[in-house]
Amino acid sequence: SGIGYFCDFLYSDGANAKNKMNALESSEWFDDSTRILFVEFAVYNPTTNTIMTLRLMFEFLITGGIIPTVHIDSCNFSQGQSLGLMLVLYVMEFTITIMCLGYTYIEVKEWYEMGTRAYFQSIWNYLDLLNYFLLVMTQAYTFYLSAQETISIGDTGQLNLEEYIPLQEYVYVSNSSNWVYSIVIVICTFKVFKYLQISPNLNILIETVREAVDTLFYFMIIIMVLTMGYAIAFVSTFAAHSNEFRSPSTAFSALLFTMLGVSPDMEEVFQGNRFLGPILFYSYLFIVGIVAFSMFLTIISEEYLTVKEKAKKKKENDEQDMIVDRLKYLIGKYKNRFVRFIGKANPHIKRRLSK
């Protein structure tokens, strides 16, 4: 139903924490209708300015049994840094923010001058906009974390033990910032190929991927539909026998990892149904792992040959254009010499040839 309750246990409670537990037990705060219990606490090491949050989750199944889950996160405050280093970090963050806003303005201006259709024909423009947007987002995260740190420990570096401090929120935002940074790093890695297009051989490979994007998109849709269909089939048949196929999401992930060589534990599946289990599993491997992968190689091979042929024709046309330009230059050069030579003998002829 989404209805939940919480109870805070502070450090200042001391011996009163046991009385709180007894009160919760006597009021049936936790009973047979409870489906999940979260236990969250955070620890702080002022020596290293490290925060660690821990979440224990106990899921109570309707059919009986408990599924425990542990999630641990950590991050660092910046209070332990020296004043000089802090100033350098703030200046760098402010500079990066200004540069990102400036580059974003340049991209938007280019978008306006080129027009929407022409601008978005290049995938590099998509990556540039996304990259600048994410960088600005990470800087916003950084300023938010600085404000939260000031609220949490102030300038003294000591936590206020008399009230609840949402350190879980601070750690989550800090990790979210790191996740966004990871995406930025991946985008910057892809942008390296933009400058590697100077090399003709590397440009052929990059153009092959670019030309095959549309076909590969529809190919991936087919793979996702097949995988989801098999995932639902596994869940409907083996949810009670295998933990990896207990839900569509876990089954979908298990089947995708199968294509990468990480096979799920099929012993429980085969024990659930020794005929249907092998049929579903091996038919999925054949259709998706062999047939679909062969189609993928065919798509890439055809696009590679097409791009290579285009590059060859372009090179031939460039060579022809270069020869024609060279001939025009030589003809003009010797024409001028001939005009100057004839002009010395007869100026009237020089004027006629010059025309």
Short mmCIF file of C-alpha atoms in Angstrom, two decimals:
data_model
loop_
_atom_site.label_atom_id
_atom_site.label_comp_id
_atom_site.label_asym_id
_atom_site.label_seq_id
_atom_site.Cartn_x
_atom_site.Cartn_y
_atom_site.Cartn_z
CA SER A 1 0.00 0.00 0.00
CA GLY A 2 3.03 2.29 0.30
CA ILE A 3 2.30 3.06 3.98
CA GLY A 4 5.38 2.90 6.17
CA TYR A 5 6.67 3.98 9.56
CA PHE A 6 10.08 4.94 10.86
CA CYS A 7 11.79 5.36 14.20
CA ASP A 8 15.08 7.21 14.80
CA PHE A 9 17.71 5.98 17.23
CA LEU A 10 20.12 8.79 18.01
CA TYR A 11 23.51 8.54 19.66
CA SER A 12 22.25 10.77 22.43
CA ASP A 13 19.50 8.27 23.30
CA GLY A 14 22.01 6.10 25.17
CA ALA A 15 20.26 3.58 27.37
CA ASN A 16 16.89 4.92 26.23
CA ALA A 17 17.36 3.08 22.93
CA LYS A 18 16.42 -0.18 24.62
CA ASN A 19 13.21 1.37 25.94
CA LYS A 20 12.35 2.45 22.40
CA MET A 21 12.79 -1.11 21.17
CA ASN A 22 10.53 -2.42 23.94
CA ALA A 23 7.89 0.19 23.11
CA LEU A 24 7.96 -0.76 19.42
CA GLU A 25 7.58 -4.43 20.31
CA SER A 26 4.71 -3.87 22.71
CA SER A 27 2.83 -1.68 20.21
CA GLU A 28 3.15 -4.38 17.50
CA TRP A 29 5.03 -1.98 15.27
CA PHE A 30 6.40 -5.11 13.60
CA ASP A 31 3.89 -7.95 13.05
CA ASP A 32 2.82 -10.64 10.57
CA SER A 33 1.51 -8.07 8.07
CA THR A 34 4.95 -6.47 7.73
CA ARG A 35 6.48 -7.21 4.36
CA ILE A 36 9.81 -5.38 4.56
CA LEU A 37 12.04 -3.90 7.24
CA PHE A 38 14.86 -1.41 6.65
CA VAL A 39 17.64 -0.85 9.17
CA GLU A 40 19.81 2.13 8.23
CA PHE A 41 22.71 3.67 10.10
CA ALA A 42 25.73 5.79 9.27
CA VAL A 43 29.22 6.09 10.78
CA TYR A 44 31.64 8.97 10.48
CA ASN A 45 35.42 8.91 10.90
CA PRO A 46 36.60 12.50 11.52
CA THR A 47 40.26 11.52 11.11
CA THR A 48 39.84 10.60 7.45
CA ASN A 49 36.56 12.56 6.92
CA THR A 50 34.95 9.35 5.70
CA ILE A 51 31.24 8.60 5.88
CA MET A 52 29.88 5.09 5.57
CA THR A 53 26.20 4.27 5.35
CA LEU A 54 24.76 0.80 5.68
CA ARG A 55 21.29 -0.43 4.81
CA LEU A 56 19.98 -3.80 5.93
CA MET A 57 16.81 -4.88 4.15
CA PHE A 58 14.72 -7.85 5.27
CA GLU A 59 12.03 -8.84 2.79
CA PHE A 60 9.31 -11.11 4.17
CA LEU A 61 7.82 -13.30 1.47
CA ILE A 62 4.13 -14.12 1.42
CA THR A 63 5.01 -17.78 0.95
CA GLY A 64 7.32 -17.68 3.98
CA GLY A 65 10.99 -17.04 4.40
CA ILE A 66 13.14 -13.93 4.59
CA ILE A 67 15.43 -12.48 1.92
CA PRO A 68 18.17 -10.35 3.54
CA THR A 69 20.01 -7.70 1.52
CA VAL A 70 22.98 -5.54 2.52
CA HIS A 71 23.97 -2.30 0.80
CA ILE A 72 27.05 -0.33 1.87
CA ASP A 73 28.14 3.08 0.52
CA SER A 74 30.88 5.49 1.48
CA CYS A 75 32.27 8.88 0.53
CA ASN A 76 34.48 11.62 1.96
CA PHE A 77 33.90 15.10 3.30
CA SER A 78 36.24 17.79 2.02
CA GLN A 79 36.74 19.47 5.40
CA GLY A 80 40.05 17.72 6.00
CA GLN A 81 41.76 19.44 3.07
CA SER A 82 44.04 22.39 3.59
CA LEU A 83 42.73 25.89 2.97
CA GLY A 84 45.00 26.40 -0.05
CA LEU A 85 43.88 23.16 -1.67
CA MET A 86 40.25 23.98 -0.97
CA LEU A 87 40.63 27.35 -2.69
CA VAL A 88 42.27 25.69 -5.70
CA LEU A 89 39.44 23.16 -5.93
CA TYR A 90 36.76 25.85 -5.73
CA VAL A 91 38.51 27.95 -8.40
CA MET A 92 38.80 24.93 -10.70
CA GLU A 93 35.15 23.99 -10.19
CA PHE A 94 34.04 27.55 -10.87
CA THR A 95 36.26 27.70 -13.99
CA ILE A 96 34.88 24.41 -15.31
CA THR A 97 31.34 25.64 -14.75
CA ILE A 98 32.00 28.88 -16.67
CA MET A 99 33.70 26.98 -19.50
CA CYS A 100 30.80 24.52 -19.76
CA LEU A 101 28.27 27.33 -19.90
CA GLY A 102 30.39 29.09 -22.54
CA TYR A 103 30.72 25.98 -24.71
CA THR A 104 27.00 25.31 -24.30
CA TYR A 105 26.29 28.83 -25.56
CA ILE A 106 28.55 28.19 -28.57
CA GLU A 107 26.76 24.93 -29.35
CA VAL A 108 23.32 26.54 -29.06
CA LYS A 109 24.49 29.40 -31.31
CA GLU A 110 25.77 26.89 -33.87
CA TRP A 111 22.44 25.06 -33.62
CA TYR A 112 20.59 28.30 -34.34
CA GLU A 113 22.82 29.22 -37.31
CA MET A 114 22.79 25.74 -38.91
CA GLY A 115 19.15 24.95 -38.24
CA THR A 116 17.75 22.03 -36.28
CA ARG A 117 17.75 19.53 -39.13
CA ALA A 118 21.32 20.22 -40.26
CA TYR A 119 22.71 20.46 -36.75
CA PHE A 120 21.39 17.12 -35.54
CA GLN A 121 22.59 15.23 -38.60
CA SER A 122 25.94 14.82 -36.83
CA ILE A 123 26.07 12.48 -33.84
CA TRP A 124 28.99 14.48 -32.43
CA ASN A 125 26.63 17.41 -31.78
CA TYR A 126 24.42 15.15 -29.69
CA LEU A 127 27.43 14.06 -27.64
CA ASP A 128 28.65 17.65 -27.21
CA LEU A 129 25.31 18.88 -25.86
CA LEU A 130 24.95 15.88 -23.55
CA ASN A 131 28.52 16.24 -22.33
CA TYR A 132 28.19 19.92 -21.44
CA PHE A 133 24.82 19.37 -19.78
CA LEU A 134 26.19 16.56 -17.60
CA LEU A 135 29.27 18.59 -16.66
CA VAL A 136 27.07 21.46 -15.51
CA MET A 137 24.99 18.94 -13.55
CA THR A 138 28.07 17.58 -11.78
CA GLN A 139 29.09 21.09 -10.79
CA ALA A 140 25.61 21.66 -9.37
CA TYR A 141 26.03 18.43 -7.40
CA THR A 142 29.38 19.69 -6.09
CA PHE A 143 27.96 23.00 -4.84
CA TYR A 144 25.00 21.19 -3.28
CA LEU A 145 27.33 18.78 -1.44
CA SER A 146 29.39 21.70 -0.14
CA ALA A 147 26.26 23.32 1.25
CA GLN A 148 25.12 20.03 2.83
CA GLU A 149 28.54 19.51 4.36
CA THR A 150 28.42 22.94 5.95
CA ILE A 151 24.99 22.15 7.38
CA SER A 152 26.09 18.72 8.67
CA ILE A 153 29.43 19.45 10.32
CA GLY A 154 29.88 23.20 9.94
CA ASP A 155 33.37 24.63 10.29
CA THR A 156 34.29 22.60 13.35
CA GLY A 157 34.30 19.19 11.66
CA GLN A 158 32.06 17.77 14.43
CA LEU A 159 28.65 16.22 13.85
CA ASN A 160 25.69 17.43 15.89
CA LEU A 161 24.75 14.31 17.83
CA GLU A 162 21.59 15.85 19.27
CA GLU A 163 19.61 15.62 16.01
CA TYR A 164 19.22 13.34 13.06
CA ILE A 165 21.55 14.16 10.15
CA PRO A 166 20.60 12.61 6.79
CA LEU A 167 24.04 11.33 5.89
CA GLN A 168 22.43 8.73 3.61
CA GLU A 169 21.21 11.55 1.40
CA TYR A 170 24.69 13.10 1.29
CA VAL A 171 26.31 9.79 0.33
CA TYR A 172 23.64 9.11 -2.32
CA VAL A 173 24.11 12.53 -3.94
CA SER A 174 27.88 12.12 -3.83
CA ASN A 175 27.64 8.74 -5.55
CA SER A 176 25.17 10.17 -8.07
CA SER A 177 27.75 12.80 -8.94
CA ASN A 178 30.34 10.07 -9.49
CA TRP A 179 27.89 8.18 -11.72
CA VAL A 180 27.37 11.27 -13.87
CA TYR A 181 31.14 11.78 -14.05
CA SER A 182 31.52 8.22 -15.32
CA ILE A 183 29.10 8.96 -18.17
CA VAL A 184 31.05 12.13 -18.98
CA ILE A 185 34.28 10.11 -19.15
CA VAL A 186 32.68 7.62 -21.53
CA ILE A 187 31.41 10.44 -23.77
CA CYS A 188 34.86 12.05 -23.81
CA THR A 189 36.32 8.66 -24.75
CA PHE A 190 33.94 8.43 -27.71
CA LYS A 191 34.82 11.99 -28.74
CA VAL A 192 38.44 10.91 -29.17
CA PHE A 193 37.30 9.08 -32.31
CA LYS A 194 36.09 12.39 -33.70
CA TYR A 195 39.70 13.54 -33.94
CA LEU A 196 40.97 10.14 -35.04
CA GLN A 197 38.99 10.56 -38.28
CA ILE A 198 42.08 12.32 -39.63
CA SER A 199 43.50 8.84 -40.24
CA PRO A 200 41.90 7.34 -43.40
CA ASN A 201 41.94 3.78 -42.05
CA LEU A 202 40.39 4.73 -38.70
CA ASN A 203 37.88 6.94 -40.50
CA ILE A 204 36.65 3.91 -42.46
CA LEU A 205 35.96 2.01 -39.23
CA ILE A 206 34.20 4.99 -37.65
CA GLU A 207 32.11 5.58 -40.76
CA THR A 208 31.17 1.88 -40.80
CA VAL A 209 29.71 2.12 -37.31
CA ARG A 210 27.95 5.37 -38.19
CA GLU A 211 26.36 3.94 -41.33
CA ALA A 212 25.29 0.79 -39.50
CA VAL A 213 23.63 2.60 -36.58
CA ASP A 214 20.12 2.59 -38.08
CA THR A 215 20.23 -1.09 -39.00
CA LEU A 216 21.78 -2.05 -35.67
CA PHE A 217 19.05 -0.15 -33.83
CA TYR A 218 16.34 -2.33 -35.37
CA PHE A 219 18.54 -5.36 -34.83
CA MET A 220 18.76 -4.56 -31.10
CA ILE A 221 14.98 -4.18 -30.93
CA ILE A 222 14.64 -7.72 -32.30
CA ILE A 223 17.15 -9.02 -29.74
CA MET A 224 15.35 -7.27 -26.85
CA VAL A 225 11.94 -8.61 -27.93
CA LEU A 226 13.27 -12.17 -28.22
CA THR A 227 15.05 -11.96 -24.88
CA MET A 228 12.02 -10.54 -23.09
CA GLY A 229 9.78 -13.22 -24.58
CA TYR A 230 12.09 -15.99 -23.39
CA ALA A 231 12.45 -14.27 -19.99
CA ILE A 232 8.67 -14.31 -19.48
CA ALA A 233 8.59 -17.95 -20.58
CA PHE A 234 11.26 -18.88 -18.04
CA VAL A 235 9.53 -16.93 -15.25
CA SER A 236 6.14 -18.51 -15.89
CA THR A 237 7.68 -21.98 -15.79
CA PHE A 238 10.60 -21.84 -13.36
CA ALA A 239 9.92 -18.96 -10.94
CA ALA A 240 9.36 -21.42 -8.11
CA HIS A 241 12.53 -23.39 -8.88
CA SER A 242 15.25 -20.86 -9.70
CA ASN A 243 16.22 -17.62 -7.97
CA GLU A 244 17.65 -16.25 -11.24
CA PHE A 245 14.28 -16.59 -12.97
CA ARG A 246 12.04 -15.42 -10.14
CA SER A 247 11.01 -12.20 -11.96
CA PRO A 248 11.05 -10.86 -15.56
CA SER A 249 13.84 -8.37 -14.75
CA THR A 250 16.19 -10.97 -13.23
CA ALA A 251 15.41 -13.46 -16.00
CA PHE A 252 16.04 -10.80 -18.66
CA SER A 253 19.42 -9.98 -17.11
CA ALA A 254 20.37 -13.65 -16.80
CA LEU A 255 19.59 -14.30 -20.47
CA LEU A 256 21.52 -11.22 -21.61
CA PHE A 257 24.56 -12.30 -19.62
CA THR A 258 24.23 -15.71 -21.28
CA MET A 259 25.10 -14.05 -24.62
CA LEU A 260 28.25 -12.69 -22.96
CA GLY A 261 29.32 -16.14 -21.84
CA VAL A 262 28.04 -16.00 -18.24
CA SER A 263 25.69 -18.94 -18.07
CA PRO A 264 23.09 -19.01 -15.24
CA ASP A 265 22.74 -21.99 -12.92
CA MET A 266 20.57 -24.24 -15.06
CA GLU A 267 20.64 -27.22 -12.71
CA GLU A 268 17.62 -25.95 -10.78
CA VAL A 269 15.82 -25.20 -14.05
CA PHE A 270 16.49 -28.67 -15.42
CA GLN A 271 15.30 -30.20 -12.17
CA GLY A 272 12.06 -28.19 -12.44
CA ASN A 273 11.34 -29.60 -15.90
CA ARG A 274 13.94 -31.78 -17.53
CA PHE A 275 12.29 -31.52 -20.96
CA LEU A 276 11.05 -27.95 -21.25
CA GLY A 277 14.09 -26.43 -19.49
CA PRO A 278 16.69 -27.61 -22.04
CA ILE A 279 14.34 -26.82 -24.94
CA LEU A 280 13.87 -23.20 -23.85
CA PHE A 281 17.50 -22.62 -22.94
CA TYR A 282 19.17 -24.17 -25.99
CA SER A 283 16.63 -22.73 -28.43
CA TYR A 284 17.39 -19.28 -27.00
CA LEU A 285 21.13 -19.90 -27.42
CA PHE A 286 20.61 -21.00 -31.04
CA ILE A 287 18.26 -18.20 -32.10
CA VAL A 288 19.89 -15.31 -30.27
CA GLY A 289 23.44 -16.52 -29.74
CA ILE A 290 24.11 -18.04 -33.18
CA VAL A 291 21.57 -16.77 -35.73
CA ALA A 292 21.35 -13.22 -34.39
CA PHE A 293 25.11 -12.91 -33.93
CA SER A 294 25.63 -14.09 -37.52
CA MET A 295 23.19 -11.40 -38.66
CA PHE A 296 25.16 -8.83 -36.68
CA LEU A 297 28.42 -9.80 -38.39
CA THR A 298 26.70 -9.68 -41.78
CA ILE A 299 25.38 -6.18 -41.15
CA ILE A 300 28.82 -4.89 -40.13
CA SER A 301 30.55 -6.63 -43.04
CA GLU A 302 28.17 -5.18 -45.63
CA GLU A 303 28.44 -1.68 -44.24
CA TYR A 304 32.24 -1.97 -44.09
CA LEU A 305 32.44 -2.95 -47.77
CA THR A 306 30.09 -0.11 -48.72
CA VAL A 307 32.05 2.49 -46.77
CA LYS A 308 35.35 1.18 -48.12
CA GLU A 309 34.05 1.44 -51.69
CA LYS A 310 32.86 4.99 -51.08
CA ALA A 311 36.24 5.92 -49.62
CA LYS A 312 37.98 4.42 -52.67
CA LYS A 313 35.79 6.39 -55.08
CA LYS A 314 36.29 9.56 -53.06
CA LYS A 315 40.05 9.06 -53.18
CA GLU A 316 39.93 8.56 -56.96
CA ASN A 317 37.78 11.65 -57.41
CA ASP A 318 40.14 13.66 -55.21
CA GLU A 319 43.10 12.49 -57.28
CA GLN A 320 41.31 13.42 -60.50
CA ASP A 321 40.41 16.84 -59.12
CA MET A 322 44.01 17.33 -58.02
CA ILE A 323 45.29 16.44 -61.54
CA VAL A 324 42.78 18.77 -63.18
CA ASP A 325 43.71 21.61 -60.83
CA ARG A 326 47.38 20.98 -61.51
CA LEU A 327 46.84 21.04 -65.27
CA LYS A 328 44.88 24.27 -65.01
CA TYR A 329 47.68 25.78 -62.98
CA LEU A 330 50.35 24.69 -65.47
CA ILE A 331 48.31 25.86 -68.47
CA GLY A 332 47.79 29.25 -66.89
CA LYS A 333 51.44 29.47 -65.91
CA TYR A 334 52.80 28.69 -69.39
CA LYS A 335 50.14 30.81 -71.01
CA ASN A 336 51.37 33.83 -69.07
CA ARG A 337 54.95 33.05 -70.08
CA PHE A 338 53.93 32.72 -73.73
CA VAL A 339 52.01 35.99 -73.61
CA ARG A 340 54.98 37.80 -72.09
CA PHE A 341 57.33 36.30 -74.72
CA ILE A 342 55.09 37.23 -77.67
CA GLY A 343 54.34 40.63 -76.20
CA LYS A 344 57.94 41.69 -76.41
CA ALA A 345 57.85 41.27 -80.20
CA ASN A 346 54.33 42.64 -80.83
CA PRO A 347 52.39 44.47 -78.07
CA HIS A 348 49.19 44.36 -80.15
CA ILE A 349 49.24 40.54 -80.17
CA LYS A 350 49.90 40.53 -76.40
CA ARG A 351 46.70 42.47 -75.80
CA ARG A 352 44.70 40.05 -77.96
CA LEU A 353 46.16 36.95 -76.24
CA SER A 354 45.56 38.39 -72.80
CA LYS A 355 41.85 38.68 -73.59
#
